[in-house]
Tab-separated table of C-alpha atoms in Angstrom:
chain	number	residue	atom	x	y	z
V	187	MET	CA	70.333	41.618	94.087
V	188	ILE	CA	72.667	40.330	91.165
V	189	LEU	CA	69.764	38.237	89.982
V	190	HIS	CA	67.864	41.492	89.712
V	191	ILE	CA	70.320	43.277	87.907
V	192	CYS	CA	70.603	40.305	85.467
V	193	GLN	CA	66.878	40.377	85.066
V	194	TRP	CA	67.060	43.988	84.353
V	195	ILE	CA	69.727	43.697	81.748
V	196	GLU	CA	67.731	40.954	80.080
V	197	ALA	CA	64.718	43.239	79.755
V	198	THR	CA	66.730	45.849	77.994
V	199	THR	CA	66.222	46.129	74.201
V	200	SER	CA	70.047	45.793	73.354
V	201	SER	CA	70.147	42.375	75.371
V	202	GLN	CA	67.067	41.038	73.647
V	203	ALA	CA	68.397	42.166	70.277
V	204	LEU	CA	71.757	40.492	70.925
V	205	ALA	CA	70.315	37.292	72.268
V	206	GLY	CA	67.727	37.000	69.355
V	207	SER	CA	70.505	37.930	66.484
V	208	ILE	CA	71.125	35.433	64.056
V	209	TRP	CA	74.588	36.383	63.330
V	210	THR	CA	75.754	39.101	65.707
V	211	TYR	CA	76.100	36.796	68.828
V	212	PRO	CA	77.804	33.821	67.065
V	213	VAL	CA	80.144	36.500	65.602
V	214	ILE	CA	81.189	37.878	68.953
V	215	GLU	CA	81.392	34.587	70.448
V	216	SER	CA	84.004	33.794	67.537
V	217	LEU	CA	85.721	36.981	68.261
V	218	HIS	CA	86.147	36.162	71.885
V	219	THR	CA	87.394	32.701	70.662
V	220	ILE	CA	90.001	34.306	68.492
V	221	GLY	CA	90.737	36.453	71.284
V	222	VAL	CA	91.763	33.389	73.279
V	223	ALA	CA	94.642	32.812	70.950
V	224	ALA	CA	95.987	36.389	70.890
V	225	PHE	CA	95.611	37.580	74.283
V	226	LEU	CA	96.242	34.362	76.189
V	227	GLY	CA	98.896	33.478	73.530
V	228	LEU	CA	100.894	36.475	74.531
V	229	LEU	CA	99.965	36.254	78.297
V	230	LEU	CA	101.530	32.617	78.300
V	231	VAL	CA	104.770	34.012	76.523
V	232	TRP	CA	105.083	36.187	79.661
V	233	ASP	CA	103.976	33.446	82.243
V	234	LEU	CA	106.376	31.179	80.499
V	235	ARG	CA	109.280	33.770	80.996
V	236	LEU	CA	108.546	33.722	84.577
V	237	LEU	CA	109.006	30.010	84.746
V	238	GLY	CA	112.148	30.376	83.008
V	239	ALA	CA	110.722	28.060	80.317
V	240	LEU	CA	110.919	30.411	77.372
V	241	PHE	CA	113.067	33.356	76.114
V	242	THR	CA	115.289	32.941	79.195
V	243	ARG	CA	118.033	35.094	77.579
V	244	VAL	CA	115.750	37.871	77.233
V	245	PRO	CA	115.764	40.315	80.391
V	246	VAL	CA	112.210	39.907	82.045
V	247	THR	CA	111.521	43.428	82.190
V	248	GLU	CA	111.906	43.463	78.221
V	249	VAL	CA	109.672	40.848	77.560
V	250	TRP	CA	107.196	42.531	79.858
V	251	ALA	CA	107.687	45.992	78.289
V	252	ARG	CA	107.631	44.584	74.540
V	253	LEU	CA	104.452	42.416	75.179
V	254	ILE	CA	102.210	44.631	77.618
V	255	PRO	CA	100.828	46.885	74.790
V	256	TRP	CA	99.565	43.916	72.913
V	257	ILE	CA	98.234	42.001	76.239
V	258	THR	CA	96.524	45.341	77.242
V	259	VAL	CA	94.593	45.551	73.847
V	260	GLY	CA	93.979	42.015	73.815
V	261	ALA	CA	92.473	42.163	77.437
V	262	VAL	CA	90.358	45.180	76.413
V	263	PHE	CA	88.976	43.115	73.430
V	264	MET	CA	88.348	39.927	75.574
V	265	ILE	CA	86.505	42.137	78.269
V	266	ALA	CA	84.354	44.004	75.526
V	267	THR	CA	83.276	40.793	73.683
V	268	GLY	CA	82.836	38.767	77.068
V	269	VAL	CA	80.701	41.674	78.389
V	270	ALA	CA	78.585	41.566	75.239
V	271	LEU	CA	78.231	37.613	75.538
V	272	PHE	CA	77.093	38.065	79.101
V	273	TRP	CA	74.619	40.809	77.983
V	274	ALA	CA	72.781	38.725	75.708
V	275	LYS	CA	72.283	35.937	78.363
V	276	PRO	CA	72.529	37.524	81.795
V	277	VAL	CA	70.208	35.447	83.719
V	278	TYR	CA	71.230	32.226	82.043
V	279	SER	CA	74.971	33.050	82.797
V	280	TRP	CA	74.493	33.978	86.302
V	281	GLY	CA	72.465	30.866	86.869
V	282	HIS	CA	75.324	28.674	85.272
V	283	ILE	CA	77.889	26.995	87.814
V	284	PHE	CA	80.580	27.365	85.304
V	285	PHE	CA	79.994	31.026	84.683
V	286	ARG	CA	80.542	31.515	88.478
V	287	ILE	CA	83.637	29.198	88.558
V	288	LYS	CA	84.997	31.334	85.617
V	289	ILE	CA	84.334	34.646	87.513
V	290	ALA	CA	86.096	33.260	90.617
V	291	ALA	CA	88.885	32.227	88.593
V	292	LEU	CA	89.268	35.467	86.860
V	293	ALA	CA	89.290	36.961	90.201
V	294	LEU	CA	91.864	34.908	91.527
V	295	ALA	CA	93.999	35.588	88.320
V	296	LEU	CA	93.850	39.252	89.027
V	297	ALA	CA	94.505	38.708	92.720
V	298	ASN	CA	97.717	36.721	91.610
V	299	ALA	CA	98.767	39.425	89.367
V	300	ALA	CA	98.423	41.916	92.051
V	301	ALA	CA	100.413	39.805	94.519
V	302	PHE	CA	103.072	39.519	92.036
V	303	HIS	CA	103.142	43.104	91.381
V	304	VAL	CA	103.508	44.258	94.897
V	305	GLY	CA	105.663	41.208	95.859
V	306	ILE	CA	108.568	39.633	94.034
V	307	GLU	CA	108.238	42.213	90.923
V	308	ARG	CA	109.522	45.063	93.212
V	309	ARG	CA	112.976	43.395	93.292
V	310	VAL	CA	112.954	42.705	89.633
V	311	VAL	CA	116.220	44.390	88.936
V	312	ASP	CA	117.882	41.526	91.069
V	313	TRP	CA	116.596	38.651	88.839
V	314	ASP	CA	115.931	40.591	85.518
V	315	LEU	CA	118.558	38.797	83.559
V	316	ALA	CA	118.260	35.470	85.631
V	317	PRO	CA	117.287	32.734	82.962
V	318	THR	CA	115.323	31.172	85.914
V	319	PRO	CA	113.461	33.594	87.949
V	320	PRO	CA	113.148	33.094	91.872
V	321	PRO	CA	110.561	30.707	93.265
V	322	ALA	CA	107.759	33.194	94.004
V	323	ALA	CA	107.956	34.458	90.572
V	324	ARG	CA	107.787	30.956	89.064
V	325	VAL	CA	104.841	30.219	91.435
V	326	ALA	CA	102.951	33.119	90.158
V	327	GLY	CA	103.543	31.901	86.610
V	328	VAL	CA	102.356	28.428	87.394
V	329	ILE	CA	99.270	29.731	89.211
V	330	SER	CA	98.479	32.128	86.278
V	331	ILE	CA	98.815	29.339	83.751
V	332	ALA	CA	96.516	27.034	85.839
V	333	LEU	CA	93.773	29.762	86.606
V	334	TRP	CA	93.696	30.715	82.732
V	335	ALA	CA	93.225	27.041	81.778
V	336	VAL	CA	90.303	26.734	83.971
V	337	ILE	CA	88.968	30.080	82.945
V	338	VAL	CA	89.037	28.770	79.342
V	339	VAL	CA	87.497	25.336	80.138
V	340	ALA	CA	84.852	27.017	82.305
V	341	GLY	CA	84.171	29.601	79.519
V	342	ARG	CA	83.669	26.957	76.979
V	343	LEU	CA	81.245	24.933	79.387
V	344	ILE	CA	79.015	27.905	79.884
V	345	GLY	CA	77.828	26.931	76.383
V	346	TYR	CA	76.425	23.884	77.338
V	347	ASN	CA	72.902	23.984	79.077
V	348	TRP	CA	73.364	20.637	80.822
V	349	PHE	CA	73.755	21.754	84.043
V	350	PRO	CA	71.084	22.529	86.641
V	351	GLN	CA	70.447	26.248	86.697
V	352	LEU	CA	71.519	27.950	90.213
V	353	VAL	CA	68.846	30.597	89.938
T	71	MET	CA	86.755	7.271	52.520
T	72	LEU	CA	83.434	7.252	53.957
T	73	HIS	CA	83.620	3.708	54.800
T	74	VAL	CA	86.574	4.517	57.031
T	75	LEU	CA	84.939	7.242	58.608
T	76	GLN	CA	81.674	5.186	59.147
T	77	TRP	CA	84.086	2.509	60.811
T	78	LEU	CA	85.642	5.169	62.936
T	79	GLU	CA	82.323	6.600	64.090
T	80	ALA	CA	80.831	3.085	64.904
T	81	THR	CA	84.027	2.195	66.829
T	82	TYR	CA	83.834	5.317	68.771
T	83	ALA	CA	80.278	4.819	69.668
T	84	SER	CA	80.502	1.194	70.614
T	85	MET	CA	83.261	2.469	73.116
T	86	MET	CA	81.033	5.151	74.179
T	87	ASP	CA	78.127	2.442	74.765
T	88	SER	CA	79.947	0.340	77.034
T	89	SER	CA	78.338	0.113	80.645
T	90	TRP	CA	81.109	2.021	82.370
T	91	ALA	CA	81.386	4.756	79.760
T	92	ALA	CA	77.577	5.128	79.911
T	93	SER	CA	77.510	5.174	83.699
T	94	LEU	CA	79.942	8.033	83.633
T	95	HIS	CA	78.056	10.027	80.996
T	96	LEU	CA	81.198	9.674	79.305
T	97	SER	CA	80.518	10.644	75.876
T	98	VAL	CA	79.006	13.959	76.831
T	99	TRP	CA	81.794	14.749	79.084
T	100	LEU	CA	84.548	13.404	76.859
T	101	PHE	CA	83.311	15.705	73.934
T	102	ALA	CA	82.801	18.934	76.031
T	103	LEU	CA	86.281	18.546	77.912
T	104	THR	CA	88.037	17.410	74.716
T	105	GLU	CA	86.714	20.822	73.123
T	106	ALA	CA	87.881	22.822	76.187
T	107	ALA	CA	91.239	21.118	75.946
T	108	HIS	CA	91.222	22.006	72.129
T	109	LEU	CA	90.657	25.559	73.201
T	110	VAL	CA	93.409	25.606	75.802
T	111	ALA	CA	95.876	24.294	73.028
T	112	LEU	CA	94.778	27.108	70.795
T	113	ALA	CA	95.979	29.663	73.177
T	114	VAL	CA	99.499	27.902	72.934
T	115	VAL	CA	99.132	27.953	69.165
T	116	GLY	CA	98.390	31.759	69.408
T	117	CYS	CA	101.424	31.989	71.749
T	118	ALA	CA	103.670	30.279	69.156
T	119	VAL	CA	102.412	31.696	65.987
T	120	LEU	CA	101.825	34.991	66.872
T	121	ILE	CA	104.962	35.809	68.865
T	122	VAL	CA	106.976	35.114	65.571
T	123	ASP	CA	104.663	36.698	63.235
T	124	LEU	CA	104.586	39.960	65.321
T	125	ARG	CA	108.530	39.878	65.162
T	126	ILE	CA	108.500	39.543	61.364
T	127	LEU	CA	106.516	42.621	61.140
T	128	GLY	CA	108.696	44.594	63.472
T	129	TRP	CA	106.617	44.405	66.817
T	130	GLY	CA	107.025	42.404	70.089
T	131	LEU	CA	110.719	40.992	70.802
T	132	THR	CA	112.261	43.335	68.221
T	133	ARG	CA	115.554	43.190	69.990
T	134	GLN	CA	116.023	39.364	69.435
T	135	PRO	CA	116.657	38.089	65.996
T	136	VAL	CA	113.640	36.550	64.095
T	137	ALA	CA	115.519	33.212	64.020
T	138	GLN	CA	116.180	33.122	67.854
T	139	VAL	CA	112.450	33.979	68.568
T	140	ALA	CA	111.225	31.139	66.053
T	141	ARG	CA	113.846	28.648	67.431
T	142	GLU	CA	112.719	29.313	70.993
T	143	VAL	CA	108.850	28.757	70.480
T	144	ARG	CA	109.354	25.968	68.056
T	145	PRO	CA	108.774	23.151	70.471
T	146	TRP	CA	105.691	25.055	71.802
T	147	LEU	CA	104.411	25.049	68.231
T	148	ILE	CA	105.039	21.612	67.473
T	149	GLY	CA	103.515	20.349	70.948
T	150	SER	CA	100.426	22.654	70.675
T	151	LEU	CA	99.699	21.580	67.098
T	152	ALA	CA	100.168	17.851	68.176
T	153	GLY	CA	97.731	18.638	71.111
T	154	MET	CA	95.143	20.382	68.701
T	155	ALA	CA	95.457	17.177	66.226
T	156	ALA	CA	94.948	14.709	69.114
T	157	THR	CA	91.890	16.710	70.636
T	158	GLY	CA	90.553	17.366	67.112
T	159	PHE	CA	90.709	13.665	66.134
T	160	VAL	CA	88.720	12.637	69.321
T	161	MET	CA	85.940	15.181	68.483
T	162	PHE	CA	86.187	14.082	64.835
T	163	ALA	CA	85.817	10.445	65.644
T	164	SER	CA	82.791	11.213	67.738
T	165	TYR	CA	80.835	12.551	64.858
T	166	ALA	CA	83.120	11.648	61.970
T	167	ALA	CA	80.840	10.411	59.042
T	168	SER	CA	77.365	11.735	59.795
T	169	LYS	CA	78.336	15.295	60.728
T	170	TYR	CA	81.841	16.685	60.100
T	171	TYR	CA	82.345	14.849	56.756
T	172	ILE	CA	79.659	16.553	55.008
T	173	HIS	CA	79.981	19.952	56.806
T	174	GLU	CA	80.934	22.540	54.494
T	175	ALA	CA	82.620	24.696	57.439
T	176	PHE	CA	84.493	21.476	58.549
T	177	ARG	CA	86.038	20.966	55.137
T	178	THR	CA	86.753	24.521	54.552
T	179	LYS	CA	88.622	24.354	58.117
T	180	MET	CA	90.696	21.358	56.608
T	181	TRP	CA	91.798	23.039	53.531
T	182	LEU	CA	92.478	26.168	55.410
T	183	LEU	CA	94.604	24.240	57.894
T	184	ALA	CA	96.244	22.486	55.022
T	185	ALA	CA	97.273	26.059	53.837
T	186	ALA	CA	98.276	27.328	57.139
T	187	LEU	CA	100.617	24.208	57.701
T	188	VAL	CA	102.162	24.627	54.116
T	189	VAL	CA	102.801	28.369	54.593
T	190	THR	CA	104.152	27.706	58.165
T	191	PHE	CA	106.424	24.876	57.287
T	192	THR	CA	107.637	26.122	53.909
T	193	VAL	CA	108.044	29.589	53.033
T	194	ARG	CA	107.799	31.262	56.678
T	195	GLN	CA	110.117	28.226	57.750
T	196	TRP	CA	112.585	29.665	55.306
T	197	ILE	CA	112.211	33.113	56.534
T	198	VAL	CA	112.416	32.392	60.300
T	199	THR	CA	115.590	30.163	59.977
T	200	GLY	CA	117.619	32.862	58.155
T	201	ASP	CA	119.080	35.952	59.361
T	202	ASP	CA	116.894	39.311	59.564
T	203	THR	CA	117.568	40.393	56.147
T	204	ARG	CA	114.912	37.745	54.780
T	205	ALA	CA	112.424	38.974	57.661
T	206	ARG	CA	112.960	42.662	56.497
T	207	HIS	CA	111.626	42.018	53.222
T	208	PRO	CA	108.150	43.387	52.351
T	209	LEU	CA	107.103	39.852	51.099
T	210	ALA	CA	108.332	38.443	54.616
T	211	LYS	CA	105.806	40.803	56.221
T	212	LEU	CA	103.178	39.785	53.772
T	213	VAL	CA	103.778	36.130	54.681
T	214	ALA	CA	103.399	37.031	58.466
T	215	VAL	CA	100.083	38.691	57.636
T	216	VAL	CA	98.971	35.639	55.618
T	217	SER	CA	100.284	33.276	58.369
T	218	VAL	CA	98.032	35.212	61.031
T	219	LEU	CA	94.937	35.523	58.616
T	220	LEU	CA	95.098	31.864	57.854
T	221	TRP	CA	95.284	30.547	61.318
T	222	THR	CA	92.638	33.048	62.378
T	223	SER	CA	90.279	31.708	59.722
T	224	VAL	CA	91.102	27.988	60.966
T	225	ALA	CA	89.948	28.937	64.208
T	226	LEU	CA	86.862	30.788	62.833
T	227	MET	CA	85.752	27.808	60.823
T	228	GLY	CA	86.234	25.556	63.830
T	229	ARG	CA	83.643	27.807	65.478
T	230	ALA	CA	81.355	27.608	62.523
T	231	GLY	CA	81.823	23.816	62.207
T	232	LEU	CA	79.970	23.876	65.691
T	233	GLY	CA	76.979	25.226	63.896
T	234	TYR	CA	75.791	28.949	64.088
T	235	ASP	CA	72.401	27.296	64.062
T	236	LEU	CA	72.988	25.473	67.536
T	237	TYR	CA	72.025	28.425	69.508
């Protein structure tokens, strides 16, 4: 099923143009890499605040409110460039073990963010000013940082074709 | 200079040729994982640089003085730059003389890196250690823009150094 979708994408003119481009593909790849610094960098500020490791005297909700517009723009940018990279090599990507690891880690990162949102964040007024947030918030921060590290490492390894293709 | 690099490359190669290293395919994995770690450190550099430059430009954590924002992320800036240098050195040693030394993009990256470090630790350092009147000056905003552009171009040249012809 997924393989068929990937094969369909690969047959499109846009996919073939992207994969065969001399400059467009590497430029998108570079932009995706720059996005790591911008998007993940600011997400890291947030995660470190949750850990009580950075900006401990700034209210948690204030860090969130001031950073979320940038993080949102960065996320849209990362998704757009990421989808374009996938669009150029869908079958290769789907067959790559580290692509699947990356997608799984992304899903877990989203689940972690959702769990935080419906869990400890509901009582944020109680710990908004706390230099060190409660354990549940710190756990969410640690899990987020760990998963994003996996996502970055796996993302880089997709670029290497040493691994046996799964499809 | 070239002799030093050839020695460095030969030393690295002889370490990788030892039987235990070869049995683990160490050279291949070491390079790939070092490169991935270099990217993870890039996210931390992005965090430590961007949050301060955004603040100088009047975005992000605007209710905190510039000096406070800069002071809090300083250990992360120094730590991430040290991590970049350490992982970068391992990659450099693996290819030193034969590839990077003659590679135009790598040389450009090193000059841009030198410029970024000089700007960061001289004029930008002066701005972020004073009170906010310094940061409100239009020239301070120019320095913040230059800082972002320089660090971005360092990262772009790093990607270019991998070779846009590899794909």
